[in-house]
Short mmCIF file of C-alpha atoms and ligand atoms in Angstrom, two decimals:
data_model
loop_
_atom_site.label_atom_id
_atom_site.label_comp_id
_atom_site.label_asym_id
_atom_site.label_seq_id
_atom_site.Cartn_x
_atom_site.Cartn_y
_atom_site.Cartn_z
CA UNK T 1289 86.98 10.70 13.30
CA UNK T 1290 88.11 11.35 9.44
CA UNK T 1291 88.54 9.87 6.54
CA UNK T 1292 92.33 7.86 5.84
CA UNK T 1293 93.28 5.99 3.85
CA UNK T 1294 95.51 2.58 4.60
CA UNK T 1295 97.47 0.27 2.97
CA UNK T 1296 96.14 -2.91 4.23
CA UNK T 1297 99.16 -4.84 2.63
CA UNK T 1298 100.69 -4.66 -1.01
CA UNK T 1299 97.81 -4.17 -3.25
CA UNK T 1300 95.38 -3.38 -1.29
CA UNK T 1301 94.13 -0.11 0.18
CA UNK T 1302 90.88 1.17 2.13
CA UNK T 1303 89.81 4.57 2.75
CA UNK T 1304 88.73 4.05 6.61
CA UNK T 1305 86.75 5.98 9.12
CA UNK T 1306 89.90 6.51 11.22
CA UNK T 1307 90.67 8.30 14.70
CA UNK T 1308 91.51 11.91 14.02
CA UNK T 1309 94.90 12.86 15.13
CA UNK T 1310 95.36 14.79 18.38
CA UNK T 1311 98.87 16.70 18.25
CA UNK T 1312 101.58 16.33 20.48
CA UNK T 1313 102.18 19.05 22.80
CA UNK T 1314 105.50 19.96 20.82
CA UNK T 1315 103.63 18.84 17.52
CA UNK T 1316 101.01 20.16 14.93
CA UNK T 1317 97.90 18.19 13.25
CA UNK T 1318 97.76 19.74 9.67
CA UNK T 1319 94.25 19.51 7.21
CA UNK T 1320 95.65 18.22 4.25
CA UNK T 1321 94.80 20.08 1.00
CA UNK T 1322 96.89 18.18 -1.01
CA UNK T 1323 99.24 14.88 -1.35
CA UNK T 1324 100.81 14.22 -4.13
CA UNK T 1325 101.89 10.65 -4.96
CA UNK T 1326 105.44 9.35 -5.07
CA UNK T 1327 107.33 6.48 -6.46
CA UNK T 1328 108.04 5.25 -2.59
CA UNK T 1329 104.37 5.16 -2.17
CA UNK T 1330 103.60 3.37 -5.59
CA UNK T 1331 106.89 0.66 -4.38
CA UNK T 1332 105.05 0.40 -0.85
CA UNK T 1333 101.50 0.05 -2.97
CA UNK T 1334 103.20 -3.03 -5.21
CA UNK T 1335 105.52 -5.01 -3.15
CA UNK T 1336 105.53 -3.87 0.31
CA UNK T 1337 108.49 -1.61 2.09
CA UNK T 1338 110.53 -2.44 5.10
CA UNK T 1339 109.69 1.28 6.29
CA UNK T 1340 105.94 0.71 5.94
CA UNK T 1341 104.48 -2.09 8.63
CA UNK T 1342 101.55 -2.48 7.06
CA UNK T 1343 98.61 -2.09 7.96
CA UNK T 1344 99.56 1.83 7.71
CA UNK T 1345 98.49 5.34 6.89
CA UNK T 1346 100.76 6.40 4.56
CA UNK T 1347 101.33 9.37 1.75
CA UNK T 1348 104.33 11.64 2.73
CA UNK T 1349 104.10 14.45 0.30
CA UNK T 1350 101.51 17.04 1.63
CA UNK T 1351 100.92 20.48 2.18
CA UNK T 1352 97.79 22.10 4.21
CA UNK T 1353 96.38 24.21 6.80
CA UNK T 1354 97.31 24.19 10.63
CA UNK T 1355 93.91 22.39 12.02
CA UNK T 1356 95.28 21.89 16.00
CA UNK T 1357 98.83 23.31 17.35
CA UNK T 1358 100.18 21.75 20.53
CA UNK T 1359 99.87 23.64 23.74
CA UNK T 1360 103.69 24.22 23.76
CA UNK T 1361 104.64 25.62 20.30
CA UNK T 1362 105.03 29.18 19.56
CA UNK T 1363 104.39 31.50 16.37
CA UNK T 1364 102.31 28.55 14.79
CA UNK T 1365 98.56 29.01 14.78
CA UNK T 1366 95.45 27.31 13.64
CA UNK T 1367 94.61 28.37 9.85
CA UNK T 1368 98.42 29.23 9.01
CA UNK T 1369 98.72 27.64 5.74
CA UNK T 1370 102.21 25.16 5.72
CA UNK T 1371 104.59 22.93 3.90
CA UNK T 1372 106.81 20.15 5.40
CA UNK T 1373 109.29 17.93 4.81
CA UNK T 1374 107.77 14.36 6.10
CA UNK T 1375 110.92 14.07 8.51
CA UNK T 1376 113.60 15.10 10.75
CA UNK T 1377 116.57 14.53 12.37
CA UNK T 1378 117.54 14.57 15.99
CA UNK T 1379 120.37 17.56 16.11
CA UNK T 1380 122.78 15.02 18.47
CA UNK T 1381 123.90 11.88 17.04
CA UNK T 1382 127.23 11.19 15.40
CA UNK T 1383 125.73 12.01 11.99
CA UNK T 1384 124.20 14.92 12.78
CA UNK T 1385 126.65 16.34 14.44
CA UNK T 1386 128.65 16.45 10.95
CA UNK T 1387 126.45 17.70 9.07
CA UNK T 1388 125.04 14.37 7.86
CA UNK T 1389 121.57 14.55 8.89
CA UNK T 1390 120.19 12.46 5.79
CA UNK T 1391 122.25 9.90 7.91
CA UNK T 1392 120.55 10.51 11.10
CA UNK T 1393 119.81 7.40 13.07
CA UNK T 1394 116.54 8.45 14.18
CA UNK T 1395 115.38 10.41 10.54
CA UNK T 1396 113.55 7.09 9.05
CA UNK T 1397 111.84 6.20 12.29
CA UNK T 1398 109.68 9.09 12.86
CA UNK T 1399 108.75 9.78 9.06
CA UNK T 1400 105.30 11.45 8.82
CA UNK T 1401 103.03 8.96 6.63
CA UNK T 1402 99.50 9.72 6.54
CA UNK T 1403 98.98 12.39 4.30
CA UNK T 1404 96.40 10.74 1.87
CA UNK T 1405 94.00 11.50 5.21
CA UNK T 1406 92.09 14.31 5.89
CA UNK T 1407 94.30 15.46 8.19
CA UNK T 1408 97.91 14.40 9.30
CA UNK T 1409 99.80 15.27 12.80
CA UNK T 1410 103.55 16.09 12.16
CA UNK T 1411 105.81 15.66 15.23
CA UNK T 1412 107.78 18.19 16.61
CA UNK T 1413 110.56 17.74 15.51
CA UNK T 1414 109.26 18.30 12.43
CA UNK T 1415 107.89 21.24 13.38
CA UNK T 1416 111.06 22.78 14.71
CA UNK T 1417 112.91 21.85 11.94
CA UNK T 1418 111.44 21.55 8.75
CA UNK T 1419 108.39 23.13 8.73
CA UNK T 1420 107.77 26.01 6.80
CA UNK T 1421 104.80 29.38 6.39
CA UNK T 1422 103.41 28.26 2.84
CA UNK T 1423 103.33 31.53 0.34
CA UNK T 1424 99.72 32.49 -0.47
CA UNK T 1425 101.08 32.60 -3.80
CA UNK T 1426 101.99 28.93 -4.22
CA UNK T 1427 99.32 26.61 -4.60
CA UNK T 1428 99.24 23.59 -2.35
CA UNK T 1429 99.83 20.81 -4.86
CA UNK T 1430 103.19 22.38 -6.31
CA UNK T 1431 103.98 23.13 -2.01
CA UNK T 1432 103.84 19.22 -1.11
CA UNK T 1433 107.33 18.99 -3.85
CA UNK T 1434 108.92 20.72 -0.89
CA UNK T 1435 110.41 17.03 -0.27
CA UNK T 1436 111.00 15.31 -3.17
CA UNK T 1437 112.59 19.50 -4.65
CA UNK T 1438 114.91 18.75 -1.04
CA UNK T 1439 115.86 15.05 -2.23
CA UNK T 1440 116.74 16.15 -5.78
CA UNK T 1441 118.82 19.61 -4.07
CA UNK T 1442 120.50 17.48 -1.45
CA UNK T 1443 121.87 15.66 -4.56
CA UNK T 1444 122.46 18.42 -6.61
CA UNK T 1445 124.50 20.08 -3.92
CA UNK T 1446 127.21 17.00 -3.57
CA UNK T 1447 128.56 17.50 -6.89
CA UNK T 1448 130.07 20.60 -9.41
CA UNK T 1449 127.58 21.63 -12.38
CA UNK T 1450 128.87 24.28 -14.82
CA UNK T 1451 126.27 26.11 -16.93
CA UNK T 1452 127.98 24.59 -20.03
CA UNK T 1453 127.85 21.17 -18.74
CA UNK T 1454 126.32 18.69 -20.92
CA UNK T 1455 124.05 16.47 -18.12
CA UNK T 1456 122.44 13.25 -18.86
CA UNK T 1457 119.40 12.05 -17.02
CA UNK T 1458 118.55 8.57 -17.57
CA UNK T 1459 114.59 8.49 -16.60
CA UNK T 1460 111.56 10.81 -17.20
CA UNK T 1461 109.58 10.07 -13.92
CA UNK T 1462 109.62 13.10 -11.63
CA UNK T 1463 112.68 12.88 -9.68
CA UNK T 1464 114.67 13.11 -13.22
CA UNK T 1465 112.23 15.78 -14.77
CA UNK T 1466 112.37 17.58 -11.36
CA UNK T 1467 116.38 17.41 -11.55
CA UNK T 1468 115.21 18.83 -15.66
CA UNK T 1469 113.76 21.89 -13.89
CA UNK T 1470 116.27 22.46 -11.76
CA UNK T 1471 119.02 22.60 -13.80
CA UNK T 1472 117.57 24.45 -16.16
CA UNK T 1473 116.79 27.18 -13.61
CA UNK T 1474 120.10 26.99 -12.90
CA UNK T 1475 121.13 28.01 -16.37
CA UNK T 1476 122.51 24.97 -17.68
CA UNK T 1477 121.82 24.91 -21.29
CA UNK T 1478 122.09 21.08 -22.35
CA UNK T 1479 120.47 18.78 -20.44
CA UNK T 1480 119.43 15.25 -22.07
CA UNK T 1481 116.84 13.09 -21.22
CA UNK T 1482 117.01 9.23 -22.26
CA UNK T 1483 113.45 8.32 -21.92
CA UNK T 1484 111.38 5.17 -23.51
CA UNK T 1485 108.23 6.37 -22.70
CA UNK T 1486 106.68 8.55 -25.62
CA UNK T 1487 104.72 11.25 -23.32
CA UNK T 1488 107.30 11.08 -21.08
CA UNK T 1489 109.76 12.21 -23.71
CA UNK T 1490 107.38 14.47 -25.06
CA UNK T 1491 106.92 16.19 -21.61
CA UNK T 1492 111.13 16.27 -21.24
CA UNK T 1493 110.76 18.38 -24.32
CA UNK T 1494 108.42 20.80 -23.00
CA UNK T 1495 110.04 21.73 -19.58
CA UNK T 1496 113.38 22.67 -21.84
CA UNK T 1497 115.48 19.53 -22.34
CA UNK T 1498 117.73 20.10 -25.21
CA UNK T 1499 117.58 16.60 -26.24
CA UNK T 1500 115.54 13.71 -26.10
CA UNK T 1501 116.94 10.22 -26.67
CA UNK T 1502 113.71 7.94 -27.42
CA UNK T 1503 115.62 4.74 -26.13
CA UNK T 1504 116.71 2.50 -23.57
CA UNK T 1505 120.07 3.45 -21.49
CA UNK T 1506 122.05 1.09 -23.28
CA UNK T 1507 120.95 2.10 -26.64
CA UNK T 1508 121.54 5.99 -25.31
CA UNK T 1509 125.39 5.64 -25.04
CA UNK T 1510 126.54 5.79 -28.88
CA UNK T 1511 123.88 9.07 -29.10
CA UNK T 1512 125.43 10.53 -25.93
CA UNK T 1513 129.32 9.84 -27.36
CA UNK T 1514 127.90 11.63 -30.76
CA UNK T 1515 126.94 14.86 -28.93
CA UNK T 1516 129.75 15.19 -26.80
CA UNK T 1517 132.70 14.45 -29.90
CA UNK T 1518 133.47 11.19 -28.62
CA UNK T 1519 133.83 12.32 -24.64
CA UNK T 1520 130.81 11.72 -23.23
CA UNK T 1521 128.84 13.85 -20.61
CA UNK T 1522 130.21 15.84 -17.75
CA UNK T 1523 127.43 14.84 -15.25
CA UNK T 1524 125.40 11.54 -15.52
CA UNK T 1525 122.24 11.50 -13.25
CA UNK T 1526 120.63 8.27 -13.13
CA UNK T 1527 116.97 8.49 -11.55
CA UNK T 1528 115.71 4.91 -12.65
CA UNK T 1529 116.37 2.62 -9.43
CA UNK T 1530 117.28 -0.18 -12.22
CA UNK T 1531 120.73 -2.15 -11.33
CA UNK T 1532 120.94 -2.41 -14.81
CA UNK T 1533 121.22 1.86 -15.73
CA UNK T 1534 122.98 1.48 -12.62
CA UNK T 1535 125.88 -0.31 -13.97
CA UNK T 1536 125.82 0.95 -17.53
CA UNK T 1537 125.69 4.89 -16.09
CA UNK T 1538 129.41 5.19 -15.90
CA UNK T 1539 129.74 4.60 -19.80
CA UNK T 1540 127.93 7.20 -20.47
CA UNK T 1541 130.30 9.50 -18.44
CA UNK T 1542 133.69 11.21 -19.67
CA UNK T 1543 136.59 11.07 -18.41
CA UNK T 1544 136.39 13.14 -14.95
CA UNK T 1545 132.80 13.21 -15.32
CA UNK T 1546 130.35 12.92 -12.37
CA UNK T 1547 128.14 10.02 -12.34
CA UNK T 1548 124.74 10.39 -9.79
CA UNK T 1549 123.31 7.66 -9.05
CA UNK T 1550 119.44 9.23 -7.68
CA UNK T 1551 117.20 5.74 -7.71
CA UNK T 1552 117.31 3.16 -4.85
CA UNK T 1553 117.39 -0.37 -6.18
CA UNK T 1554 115.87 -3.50 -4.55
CA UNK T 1555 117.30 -4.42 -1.39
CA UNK T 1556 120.08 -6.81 -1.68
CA UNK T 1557 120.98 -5.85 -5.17
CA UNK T 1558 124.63 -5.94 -6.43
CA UNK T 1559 126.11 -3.71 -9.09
CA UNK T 1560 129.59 -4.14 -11.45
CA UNK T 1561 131.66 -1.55 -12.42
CA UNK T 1562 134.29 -1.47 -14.42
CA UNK T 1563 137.39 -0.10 -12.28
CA UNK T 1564 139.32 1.50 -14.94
CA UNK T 1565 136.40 3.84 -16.13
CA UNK T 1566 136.25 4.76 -12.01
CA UNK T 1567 140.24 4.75 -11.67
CA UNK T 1568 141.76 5.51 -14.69
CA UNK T 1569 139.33 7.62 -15.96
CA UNK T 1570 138.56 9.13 -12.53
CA UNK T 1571 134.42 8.80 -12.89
CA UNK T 1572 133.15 9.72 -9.16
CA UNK T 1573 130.38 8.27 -8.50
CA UNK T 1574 127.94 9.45 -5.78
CA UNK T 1575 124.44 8.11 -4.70
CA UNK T 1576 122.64 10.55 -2.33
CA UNK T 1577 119.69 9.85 -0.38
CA UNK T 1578 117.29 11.75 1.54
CA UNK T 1579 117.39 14.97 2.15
CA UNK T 1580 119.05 17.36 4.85
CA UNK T 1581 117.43 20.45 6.36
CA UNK T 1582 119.55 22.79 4.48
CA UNK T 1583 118.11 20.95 1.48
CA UNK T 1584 114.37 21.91 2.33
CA UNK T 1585 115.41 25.37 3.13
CA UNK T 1586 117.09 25.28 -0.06
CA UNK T 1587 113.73 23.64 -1.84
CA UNK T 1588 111.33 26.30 0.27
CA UNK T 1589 113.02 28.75 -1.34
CA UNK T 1590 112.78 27.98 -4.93
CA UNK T 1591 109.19 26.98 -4.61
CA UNK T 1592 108.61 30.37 -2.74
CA UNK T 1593 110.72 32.35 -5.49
CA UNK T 1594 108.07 32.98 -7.93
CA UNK T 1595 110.70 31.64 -10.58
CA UNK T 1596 110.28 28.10 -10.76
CA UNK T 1597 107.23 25.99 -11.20
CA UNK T 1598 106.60 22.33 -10.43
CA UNK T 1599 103.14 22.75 -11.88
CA UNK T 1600 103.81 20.15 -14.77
CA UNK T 1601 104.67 17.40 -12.83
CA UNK T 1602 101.65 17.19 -11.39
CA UNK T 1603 99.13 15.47 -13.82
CA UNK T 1604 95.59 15.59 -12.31
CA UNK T 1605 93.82 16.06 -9.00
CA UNK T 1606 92.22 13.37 -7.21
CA UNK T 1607 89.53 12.78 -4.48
CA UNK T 1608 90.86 10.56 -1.83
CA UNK T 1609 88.52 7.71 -2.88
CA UNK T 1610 90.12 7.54 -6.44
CA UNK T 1611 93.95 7.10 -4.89
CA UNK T 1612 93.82 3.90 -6.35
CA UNK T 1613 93.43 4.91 -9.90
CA UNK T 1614 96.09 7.79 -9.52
CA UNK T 1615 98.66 5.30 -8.40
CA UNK T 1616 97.63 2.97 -11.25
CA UNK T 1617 98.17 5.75 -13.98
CA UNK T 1618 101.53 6.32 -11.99
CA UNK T 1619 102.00 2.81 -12.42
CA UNK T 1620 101.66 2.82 -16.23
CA UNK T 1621 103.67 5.91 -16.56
CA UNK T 1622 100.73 7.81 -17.38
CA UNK T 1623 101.52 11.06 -15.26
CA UNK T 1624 104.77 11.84 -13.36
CA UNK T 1625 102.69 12.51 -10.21
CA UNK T 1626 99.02 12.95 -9.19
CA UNK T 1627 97.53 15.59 -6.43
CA UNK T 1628 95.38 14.12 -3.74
CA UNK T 1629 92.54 16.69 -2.53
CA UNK T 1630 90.39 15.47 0.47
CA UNK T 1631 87.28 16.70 -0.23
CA UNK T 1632 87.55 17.31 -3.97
CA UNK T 1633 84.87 15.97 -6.27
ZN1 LIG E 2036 108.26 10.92 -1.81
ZN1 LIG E 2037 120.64 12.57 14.29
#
């Protein structure tokens, strides 16, 4: 048995004496050393998510130690320390087959959720495919960003950014401070963050934005016009799943610019835009989702480079009895994301 925690339905979860995972004879069981919470989870948490029957482990962000390796994989070994992505694709369907595998038809199905456990069994295709040796040298906390780092470089890689771009991310949660990061790695000087939230702001500052607009979206555009003489900016990246930023992004792009839209809204929701800023003005517009496995190569990498730190994203460390209260200080904003330790006191 071990320790697991499930989301009985939305609101409520209970850290159960569970069944320990056996792994599949193509698959792994890892020993979590640390999830880290995610704004899917906190969704799933507060209103339920058609990917999550409930009742269900869940947590998808880990990193850990190999505990049990099934009797047909090779080169994997109990005790290796590892970092996945919490998914895979098949290799063979139409998607796949172009490159698409974001768009697999099988990628959503056989999602790994179950990391705020003890331990967690990944299935093989997993382990084939996006599993990776984790660096002694990276802590496990900043490994388990090897998925959301994928989303946000899977995104990153659908659209041209010049270091002398002026980028605009609407949002401060971790998905736009880990775009912040990136592109600032990346070398592009002027990145702007429109963020409400004061610490939020404060902590936009800190990892190198070069401005801070302390407002809502709306209120953002007439600042953004200002620092760009009147154009607006060459990339728009909006990482607030609100319909609303949604349909005002464009207006905050120039003419040619690239607008991203990063953050899934509610299911069934309907956005306006107005044609001649997408026509005339020839605004793209792209919405990426997911991640491909090029994309966690891509985000092993980084993490493994010595040269870029997720470190301040992650707020505080957690047992797995006080998940609750680390979702709830998600909730209020209070910490971009919080590290789940089984074991930790
Ligand atoms: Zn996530
Ligand atoms: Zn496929």
């Amino acid at each position: 048995m071990m320790r697991g925690t499930v989301l009985v339905r939305p609101g409520t979860i209970e850290l159960r004496e569970v069944p320990r995972p056996r792994p599949d004879a193509d698959g792994v069981v890892v020993r979590v050393r640390a999830a880290l919470t995610c704004g899917t989870d906190l969704k799933a948490f507060l209103r339920g998510h058609p990917k999550f029957p409930m009742p269900t482990l869940f947590g998808h962000e880990f990193a850990g130690e190999l505990a049990e390796v099934g009797r047909e994989v090779r080169g994997l070994h109990a005790g290796d320390p590892i970092m996945a992505a919490p998914t895979a694709p098949c290799g063979t369907c139409y998607f796949c087959a172009r490159a698409q595998e974001n768009l697999c038809e099988q990628v959503m199905d056989t999602m790994v959720l179950g990391a705020y456990a003890e331990y967690v069994k990944l299935p093989g295709s997993v382990v084939r495919t996006n599993l990776y040796a984790k660096p002694q040298a990276l802590p496990y906390a900043e490994a388990a960003l090897l998925e959301p780092l994928a989303c946000v470089l899977h995104g990153l890689d659908r659209i041209p950014i010049r270091p002398d771009d002026t980028v605009v991310l609407v949002g401060a949660g971790a998905i736009a401070l880990l775009h912040l990061l990136v592109l600032r790695a990346r070398g592009v000087e002027r990145v702007v963050v429109v963020a409400r939230n004061a610490a939020r702001a404060a902590q936009a500052t800190e990892l190198g934005a070069a401005e801070v607009l302390g407002m809502s979206a709306e209120q953002a555009r007439a600042s953004v016009l200002e620092l760009t003489q009147g154009r607006g900016a060459d990339v728009v990246i909006e990482c607030t799943g609100q319909v609303a930023v949604w349909e005002l992004a464009p207006s905050l792009a120039r003419r040619g610019g690239q607008v991203v839209l990063f953050g899934g809204c509610p299911t069934d929701s309907v956005v306006r835009f107005d044609t001649n800023r997408l026509h005339y003005d020839e605004v793209s517009v792209s919405s990426p989702f997911h991640l491909t496995p090029r994309a966690v190569r891509a985000s092993y990498e980084l993490l493994s480079s010595g040269a870029f730190s997720g470190a301040a994203l992650i707020a505080a460390e957690y047992p797995l009895e006080q998940l609750g209260e680390a979702l709830d200080r998600q909730r209020r904003g209070d910490g971009a994301k919080f590290a789940i330790v089984p074991g930790a006191r």
